[in-house]
CSV table of N, CA and C in Angstrom, one decimal:
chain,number,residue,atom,x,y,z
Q,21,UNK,N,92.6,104.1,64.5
Q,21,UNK,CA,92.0,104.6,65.7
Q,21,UNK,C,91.4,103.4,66.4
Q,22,UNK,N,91.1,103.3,67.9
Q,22,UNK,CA,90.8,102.5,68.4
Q,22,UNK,C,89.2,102.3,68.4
Q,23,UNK,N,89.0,100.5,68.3
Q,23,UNK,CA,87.5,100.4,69.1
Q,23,UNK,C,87.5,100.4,70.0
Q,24,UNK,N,86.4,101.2,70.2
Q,24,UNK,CA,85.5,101.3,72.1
Q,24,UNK,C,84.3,100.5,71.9
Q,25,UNK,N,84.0,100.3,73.3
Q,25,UNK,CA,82.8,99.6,74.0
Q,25,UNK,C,82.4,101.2,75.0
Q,26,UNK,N,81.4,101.5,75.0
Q,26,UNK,CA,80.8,102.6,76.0
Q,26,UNK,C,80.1,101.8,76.8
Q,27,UNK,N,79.9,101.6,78.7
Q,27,UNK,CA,79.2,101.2,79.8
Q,27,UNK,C,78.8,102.6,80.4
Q,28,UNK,N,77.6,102.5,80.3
Q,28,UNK,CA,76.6,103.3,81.0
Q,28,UNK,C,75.6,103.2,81.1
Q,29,UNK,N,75.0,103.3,82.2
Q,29,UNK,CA,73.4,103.1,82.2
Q,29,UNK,C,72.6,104.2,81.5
Q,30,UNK,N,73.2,105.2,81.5
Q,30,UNK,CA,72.5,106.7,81.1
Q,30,UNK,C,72.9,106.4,79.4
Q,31,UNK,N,71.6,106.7,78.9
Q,31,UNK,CA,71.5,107.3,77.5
Q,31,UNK,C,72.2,108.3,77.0
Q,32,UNK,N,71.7,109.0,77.5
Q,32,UNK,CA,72.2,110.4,77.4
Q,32,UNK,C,74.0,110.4,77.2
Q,33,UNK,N,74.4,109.8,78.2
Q,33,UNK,CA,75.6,109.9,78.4
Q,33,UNK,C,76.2,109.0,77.9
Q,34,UNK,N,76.0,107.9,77.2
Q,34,UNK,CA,76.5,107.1,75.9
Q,34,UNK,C,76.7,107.6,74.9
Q,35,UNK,N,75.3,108.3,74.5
Q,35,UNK,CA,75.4,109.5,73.4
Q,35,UNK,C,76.4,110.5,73.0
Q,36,UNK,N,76.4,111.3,74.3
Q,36,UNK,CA,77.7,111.9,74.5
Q,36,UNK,C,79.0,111.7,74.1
Q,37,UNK,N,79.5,110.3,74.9
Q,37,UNK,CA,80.5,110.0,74.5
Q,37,UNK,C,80.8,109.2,72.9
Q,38,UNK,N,79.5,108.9,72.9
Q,38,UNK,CA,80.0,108.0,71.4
Q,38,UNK,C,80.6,109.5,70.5
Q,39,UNK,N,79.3,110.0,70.4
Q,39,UNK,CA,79.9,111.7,69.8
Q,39,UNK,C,81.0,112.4,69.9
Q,40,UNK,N,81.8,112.7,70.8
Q,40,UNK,CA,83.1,112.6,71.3
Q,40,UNK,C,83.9,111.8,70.5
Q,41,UNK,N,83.7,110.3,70.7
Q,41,UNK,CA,84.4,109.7,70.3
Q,41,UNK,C,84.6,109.3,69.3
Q,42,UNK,N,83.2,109.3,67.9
Q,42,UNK,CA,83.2,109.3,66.9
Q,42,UNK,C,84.2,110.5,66.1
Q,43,UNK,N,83.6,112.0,66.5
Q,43,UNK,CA,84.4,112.9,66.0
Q,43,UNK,C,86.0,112.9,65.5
Q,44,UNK,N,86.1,112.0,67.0
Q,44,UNK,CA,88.0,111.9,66.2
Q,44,UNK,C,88.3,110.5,65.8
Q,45,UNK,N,87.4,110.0,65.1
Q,45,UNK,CA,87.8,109.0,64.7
Q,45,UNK,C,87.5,107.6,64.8
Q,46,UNK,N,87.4,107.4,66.1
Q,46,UNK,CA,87.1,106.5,67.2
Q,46,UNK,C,85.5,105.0,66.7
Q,47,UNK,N,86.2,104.0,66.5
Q,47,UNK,CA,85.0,103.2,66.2
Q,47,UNK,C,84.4,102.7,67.3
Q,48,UNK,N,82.8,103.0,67.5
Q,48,UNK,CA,82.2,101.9,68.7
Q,48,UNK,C,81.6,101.2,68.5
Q,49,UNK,N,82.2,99.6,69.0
Q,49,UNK,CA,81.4,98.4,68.6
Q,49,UNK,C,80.8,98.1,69.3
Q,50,UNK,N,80.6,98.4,70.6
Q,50,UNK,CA,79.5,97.7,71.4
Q,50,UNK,C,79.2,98.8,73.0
Q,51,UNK,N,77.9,99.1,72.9
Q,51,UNK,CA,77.9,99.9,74.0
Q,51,UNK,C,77.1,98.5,75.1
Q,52,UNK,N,76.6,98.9,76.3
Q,52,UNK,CA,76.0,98.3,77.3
Q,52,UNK,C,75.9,99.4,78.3
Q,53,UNK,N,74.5,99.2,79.1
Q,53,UNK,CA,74.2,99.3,80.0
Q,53,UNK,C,74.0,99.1,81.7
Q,54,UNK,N,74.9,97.6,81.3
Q,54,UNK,CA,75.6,97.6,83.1
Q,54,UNK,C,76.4,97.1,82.8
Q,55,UNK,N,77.2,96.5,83.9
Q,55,UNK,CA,78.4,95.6,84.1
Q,55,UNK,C,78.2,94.2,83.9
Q,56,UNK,N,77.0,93.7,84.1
Q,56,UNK,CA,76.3,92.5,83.2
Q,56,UNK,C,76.5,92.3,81.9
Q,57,UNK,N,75.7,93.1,81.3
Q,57,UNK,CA,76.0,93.8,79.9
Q,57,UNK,C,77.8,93.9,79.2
Q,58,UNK,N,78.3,94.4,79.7
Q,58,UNK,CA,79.7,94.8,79.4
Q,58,UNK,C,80.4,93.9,79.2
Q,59,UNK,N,80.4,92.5,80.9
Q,59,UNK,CA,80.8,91.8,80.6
Q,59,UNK,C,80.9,90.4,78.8
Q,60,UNK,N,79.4,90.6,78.9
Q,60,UNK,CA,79.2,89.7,77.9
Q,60,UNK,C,80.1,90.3,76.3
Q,61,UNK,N,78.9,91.6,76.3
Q,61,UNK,CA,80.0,92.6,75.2
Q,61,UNK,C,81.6,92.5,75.0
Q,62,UNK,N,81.8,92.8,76.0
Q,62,UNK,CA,83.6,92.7,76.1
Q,62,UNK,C,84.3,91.4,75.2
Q,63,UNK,N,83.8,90.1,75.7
Q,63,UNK,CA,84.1,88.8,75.4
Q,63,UNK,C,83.6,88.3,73.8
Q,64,UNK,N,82.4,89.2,73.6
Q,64,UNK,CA,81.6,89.1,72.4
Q,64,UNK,C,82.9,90.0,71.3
Q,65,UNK,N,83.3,91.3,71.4
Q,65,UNK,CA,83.6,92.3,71.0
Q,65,UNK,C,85.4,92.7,70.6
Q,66,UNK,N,85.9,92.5,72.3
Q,66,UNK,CA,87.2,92.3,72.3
Q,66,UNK,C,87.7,93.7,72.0
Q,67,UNK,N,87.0,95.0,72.7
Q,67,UNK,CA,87.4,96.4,72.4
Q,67,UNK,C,89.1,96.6,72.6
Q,68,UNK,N,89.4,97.6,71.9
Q,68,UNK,CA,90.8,97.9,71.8
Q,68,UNK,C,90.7,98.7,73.6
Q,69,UNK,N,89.3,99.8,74.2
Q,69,UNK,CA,89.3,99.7,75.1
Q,69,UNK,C,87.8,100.1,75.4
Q,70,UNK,N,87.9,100.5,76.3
Q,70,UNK,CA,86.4,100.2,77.4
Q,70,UNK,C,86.1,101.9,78.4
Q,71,UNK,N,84.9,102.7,78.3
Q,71,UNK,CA,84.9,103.6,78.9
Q,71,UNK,C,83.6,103.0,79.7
Q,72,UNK,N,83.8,102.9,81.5
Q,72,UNK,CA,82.9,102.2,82.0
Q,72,UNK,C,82.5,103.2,83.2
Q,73,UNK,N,81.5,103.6,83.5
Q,73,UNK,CA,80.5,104.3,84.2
Q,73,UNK,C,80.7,103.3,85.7
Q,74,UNK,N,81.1,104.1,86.4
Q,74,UNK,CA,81.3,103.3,88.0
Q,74,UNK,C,80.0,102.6,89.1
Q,75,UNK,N,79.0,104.0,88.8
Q,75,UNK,CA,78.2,102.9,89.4
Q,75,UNK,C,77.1,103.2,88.2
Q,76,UNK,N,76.2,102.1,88.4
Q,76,UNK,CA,75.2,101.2,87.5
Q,76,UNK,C,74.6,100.4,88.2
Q,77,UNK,N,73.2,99.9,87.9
Q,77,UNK,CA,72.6,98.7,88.6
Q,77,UNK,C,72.9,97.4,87.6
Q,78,UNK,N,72.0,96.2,88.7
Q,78,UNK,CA,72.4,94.9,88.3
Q,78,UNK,C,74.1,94.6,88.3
Q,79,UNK,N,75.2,95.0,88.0
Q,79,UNK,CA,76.5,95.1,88.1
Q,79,UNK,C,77.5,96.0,88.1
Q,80,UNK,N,78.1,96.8,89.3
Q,80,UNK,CA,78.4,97.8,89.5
Q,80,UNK,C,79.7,98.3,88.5
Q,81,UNK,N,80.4,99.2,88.1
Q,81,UNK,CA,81.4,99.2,87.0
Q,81,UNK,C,83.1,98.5,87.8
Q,82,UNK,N,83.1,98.8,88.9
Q,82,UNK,CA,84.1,97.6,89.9
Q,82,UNK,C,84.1,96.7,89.4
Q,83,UNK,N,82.6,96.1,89.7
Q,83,UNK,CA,82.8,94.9,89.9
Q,83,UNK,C,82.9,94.2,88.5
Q,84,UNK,N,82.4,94.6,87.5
Q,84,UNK,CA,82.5,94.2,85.8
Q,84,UNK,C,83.7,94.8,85.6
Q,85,UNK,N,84.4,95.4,86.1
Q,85,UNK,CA,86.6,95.7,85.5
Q,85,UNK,C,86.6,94.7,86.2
Q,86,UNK,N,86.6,94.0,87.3
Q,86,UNK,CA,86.9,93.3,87.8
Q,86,UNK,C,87.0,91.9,87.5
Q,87,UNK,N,85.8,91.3,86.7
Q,87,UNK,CA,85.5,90.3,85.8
Q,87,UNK,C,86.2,90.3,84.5
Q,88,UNK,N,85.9,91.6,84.0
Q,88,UNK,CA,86.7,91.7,82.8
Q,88,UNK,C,88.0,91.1,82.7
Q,89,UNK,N,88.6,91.9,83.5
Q,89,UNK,CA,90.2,92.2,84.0
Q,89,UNK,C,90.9,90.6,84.1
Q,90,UNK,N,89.5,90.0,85.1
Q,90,UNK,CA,90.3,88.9,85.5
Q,90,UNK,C,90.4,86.8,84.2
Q,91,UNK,N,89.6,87.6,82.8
Q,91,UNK,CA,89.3,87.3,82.0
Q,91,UNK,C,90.4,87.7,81.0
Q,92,UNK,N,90.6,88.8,81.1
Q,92,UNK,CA,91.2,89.1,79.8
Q,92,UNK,C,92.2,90.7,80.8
Q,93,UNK,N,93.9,90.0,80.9
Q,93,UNK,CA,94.0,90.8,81.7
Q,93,UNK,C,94.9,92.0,81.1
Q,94,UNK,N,94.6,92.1,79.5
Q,94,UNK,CA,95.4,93.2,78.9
Q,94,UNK,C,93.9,94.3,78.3
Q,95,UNK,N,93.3,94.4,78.6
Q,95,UNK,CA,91.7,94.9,78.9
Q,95,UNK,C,92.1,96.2,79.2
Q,96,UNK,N,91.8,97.3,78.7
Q,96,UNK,CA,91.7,98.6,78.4
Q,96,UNK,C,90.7,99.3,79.2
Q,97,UNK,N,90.7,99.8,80.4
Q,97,UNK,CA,89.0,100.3,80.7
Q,97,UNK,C,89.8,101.5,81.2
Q,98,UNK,N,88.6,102.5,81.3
Q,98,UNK,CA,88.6,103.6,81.9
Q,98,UNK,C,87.8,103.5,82.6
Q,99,UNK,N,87.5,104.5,83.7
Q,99,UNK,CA,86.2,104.4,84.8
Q,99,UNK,C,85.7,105.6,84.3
Q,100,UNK,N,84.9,106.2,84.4
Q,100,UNK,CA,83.8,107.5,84.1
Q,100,UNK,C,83.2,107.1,85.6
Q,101,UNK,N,83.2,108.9,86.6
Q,101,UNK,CA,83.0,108.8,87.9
Q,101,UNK,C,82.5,110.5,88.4
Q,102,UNK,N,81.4,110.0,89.1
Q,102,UNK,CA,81.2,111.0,89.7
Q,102,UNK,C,82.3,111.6,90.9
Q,103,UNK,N,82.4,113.2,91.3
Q,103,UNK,CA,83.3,113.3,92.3
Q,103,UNK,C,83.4,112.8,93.3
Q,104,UNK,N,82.0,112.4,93.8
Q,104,UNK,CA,82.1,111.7,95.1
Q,104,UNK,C,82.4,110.2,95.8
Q,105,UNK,N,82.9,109.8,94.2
Q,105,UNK,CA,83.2,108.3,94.2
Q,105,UNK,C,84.7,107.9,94.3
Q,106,UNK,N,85.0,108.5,95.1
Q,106,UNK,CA,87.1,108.3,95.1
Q,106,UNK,C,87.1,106.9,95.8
Q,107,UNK,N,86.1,106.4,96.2
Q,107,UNK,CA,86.8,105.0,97.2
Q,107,UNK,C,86.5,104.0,95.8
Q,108,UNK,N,85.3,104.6,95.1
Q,108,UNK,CA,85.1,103.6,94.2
Q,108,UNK,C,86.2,103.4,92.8
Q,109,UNK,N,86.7,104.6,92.4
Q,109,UNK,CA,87.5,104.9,91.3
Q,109,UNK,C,88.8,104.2,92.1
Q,110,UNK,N,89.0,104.5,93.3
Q,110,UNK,CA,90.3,103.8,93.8
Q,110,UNK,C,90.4,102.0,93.5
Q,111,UNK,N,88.9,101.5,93.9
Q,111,UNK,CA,89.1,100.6,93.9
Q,111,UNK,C,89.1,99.5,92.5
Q,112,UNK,N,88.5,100.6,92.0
Q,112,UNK,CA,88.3,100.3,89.8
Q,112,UNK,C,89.7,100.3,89.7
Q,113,UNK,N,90.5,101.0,90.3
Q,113,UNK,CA,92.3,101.0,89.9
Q,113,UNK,C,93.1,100.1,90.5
Q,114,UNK,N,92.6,99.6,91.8
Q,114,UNK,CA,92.9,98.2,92.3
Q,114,UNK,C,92.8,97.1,91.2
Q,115,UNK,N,91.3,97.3,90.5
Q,115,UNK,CA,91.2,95.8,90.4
Q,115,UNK,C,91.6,95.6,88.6
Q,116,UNK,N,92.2,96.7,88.1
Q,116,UNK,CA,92.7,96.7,86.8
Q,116,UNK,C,92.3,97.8,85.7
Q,117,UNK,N,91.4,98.6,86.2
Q,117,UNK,CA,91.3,99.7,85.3
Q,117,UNK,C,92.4,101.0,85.4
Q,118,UNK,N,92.8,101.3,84.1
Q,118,UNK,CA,93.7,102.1,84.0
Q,118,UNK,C,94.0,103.3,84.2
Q,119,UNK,N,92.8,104.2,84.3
Q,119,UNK,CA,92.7,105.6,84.2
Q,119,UNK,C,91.1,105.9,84.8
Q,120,UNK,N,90.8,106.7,84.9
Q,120,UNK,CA,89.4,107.4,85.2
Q,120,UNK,C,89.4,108.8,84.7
Q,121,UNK,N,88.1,109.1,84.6
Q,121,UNK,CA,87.3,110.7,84.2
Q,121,UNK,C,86.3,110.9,85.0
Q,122,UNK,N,86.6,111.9,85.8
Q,122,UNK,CA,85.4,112.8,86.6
Q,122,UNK,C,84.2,113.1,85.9
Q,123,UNK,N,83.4,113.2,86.5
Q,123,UNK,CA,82.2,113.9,85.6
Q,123,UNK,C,81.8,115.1,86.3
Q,124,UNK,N,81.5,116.5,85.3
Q,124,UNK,CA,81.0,116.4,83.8
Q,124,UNK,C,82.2,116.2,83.1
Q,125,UNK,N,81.9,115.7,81.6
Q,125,UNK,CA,82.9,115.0,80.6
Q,125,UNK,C,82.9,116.1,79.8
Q,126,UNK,N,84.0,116.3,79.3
Q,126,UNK,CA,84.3,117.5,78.3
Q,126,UNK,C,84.9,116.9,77.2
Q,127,UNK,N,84.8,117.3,76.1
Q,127,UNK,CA,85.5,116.7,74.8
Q,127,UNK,C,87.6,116.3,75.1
Q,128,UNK,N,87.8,117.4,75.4
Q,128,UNK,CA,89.2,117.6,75.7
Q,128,UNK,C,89.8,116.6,76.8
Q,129,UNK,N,88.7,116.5,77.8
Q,129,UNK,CA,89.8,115.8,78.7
Q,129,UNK,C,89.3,113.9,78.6
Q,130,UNK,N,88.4,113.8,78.1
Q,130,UNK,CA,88.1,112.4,77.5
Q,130,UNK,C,88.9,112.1,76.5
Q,131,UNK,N,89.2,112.7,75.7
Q,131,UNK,CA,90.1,112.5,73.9
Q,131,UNK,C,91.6,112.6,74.5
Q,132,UNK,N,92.0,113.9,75.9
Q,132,UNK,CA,93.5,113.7,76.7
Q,132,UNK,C,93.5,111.9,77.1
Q,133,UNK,N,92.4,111.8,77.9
Q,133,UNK,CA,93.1,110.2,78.7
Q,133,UNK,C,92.6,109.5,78.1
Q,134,UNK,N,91.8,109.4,76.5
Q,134,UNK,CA,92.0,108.0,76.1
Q,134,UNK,C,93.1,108.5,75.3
Q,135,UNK,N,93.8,108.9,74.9
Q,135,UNK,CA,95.0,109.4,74.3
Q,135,UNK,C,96.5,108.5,74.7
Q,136,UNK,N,96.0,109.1,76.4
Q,136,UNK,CA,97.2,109.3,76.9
Q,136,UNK,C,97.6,106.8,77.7
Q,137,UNK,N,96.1,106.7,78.1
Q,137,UNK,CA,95.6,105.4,77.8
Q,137,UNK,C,96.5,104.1,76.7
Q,138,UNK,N,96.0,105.0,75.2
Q,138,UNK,CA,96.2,104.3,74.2
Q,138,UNK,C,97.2,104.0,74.2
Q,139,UNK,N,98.3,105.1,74.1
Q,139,UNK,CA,99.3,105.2,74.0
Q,139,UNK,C,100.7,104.4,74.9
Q,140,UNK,N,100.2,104.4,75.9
Q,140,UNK,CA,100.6,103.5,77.1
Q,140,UNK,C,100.6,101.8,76.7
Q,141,UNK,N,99.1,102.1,76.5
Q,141,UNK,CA,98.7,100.1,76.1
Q,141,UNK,C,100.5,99.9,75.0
Q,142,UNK,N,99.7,100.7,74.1
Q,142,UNK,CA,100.7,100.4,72.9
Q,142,UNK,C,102.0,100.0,73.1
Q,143,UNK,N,102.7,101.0,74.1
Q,143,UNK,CA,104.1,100.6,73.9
Q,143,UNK,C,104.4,99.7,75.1
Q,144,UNK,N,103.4,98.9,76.0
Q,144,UNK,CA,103.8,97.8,77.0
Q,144,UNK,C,103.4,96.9,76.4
């Protein structure tokens, strides 16, 4: 199973996902709370991939895929996004994130696209 890194400013919604993603298996080695944060993590950690919350204070989730990406340019991220963020999610896909999830997060469709994610990385 893959390690994750979880980006989110929300508690709550770290929780969530780690739960999710523990259940099936899933190891998480490093969560964070902004794109500040993530960055460092990421470089510290070296996640198989990355579920990153779009927007966040001190560094937005753009702009930390964006750093990431341009660091390490085989980097795993998903975006996690509210619906009204399509310019942002677009531009998280510009700058190298692979996939996104709407919110609210449901077990099924998080465990679908890191699935579908993993699987991808793997065979390119």
């Amino acid at each position: 199973m893959a390690r994750i890194m979880i980006v989110d400013d929300s508690t709550v919604m770290r929780m969530n996902l780690k739960k999710i993603l523990t259940d099936v298996g899933h190891t998480i080695v490093a969560e964070a709370q902004n794109g500040k944060e993530a960055c460092a993590q990421y470089e510290k950690y070296r996640p198989d991939l990355v579920t990153m919350d779009i927007s966040m204070p001190v560094m937005t989730g753009v702009e930390a895929t964006k750093a990431i990406v341009s660091k390490f340019p085989d980097a795993v991220i998903v975006m996690i996004s509210a619906l009204n963020q399509k310019k942002m999610v677009y531009d998280a896909l510009k700058n190298g994130a692979k996939h996104y999830i709407i919110k609210p997060i449901d077990q099924e469709k998080v465990i679908s696209v890191l699935n579908e994610v993993l699987r991808t990385d793997v065979s390119t």
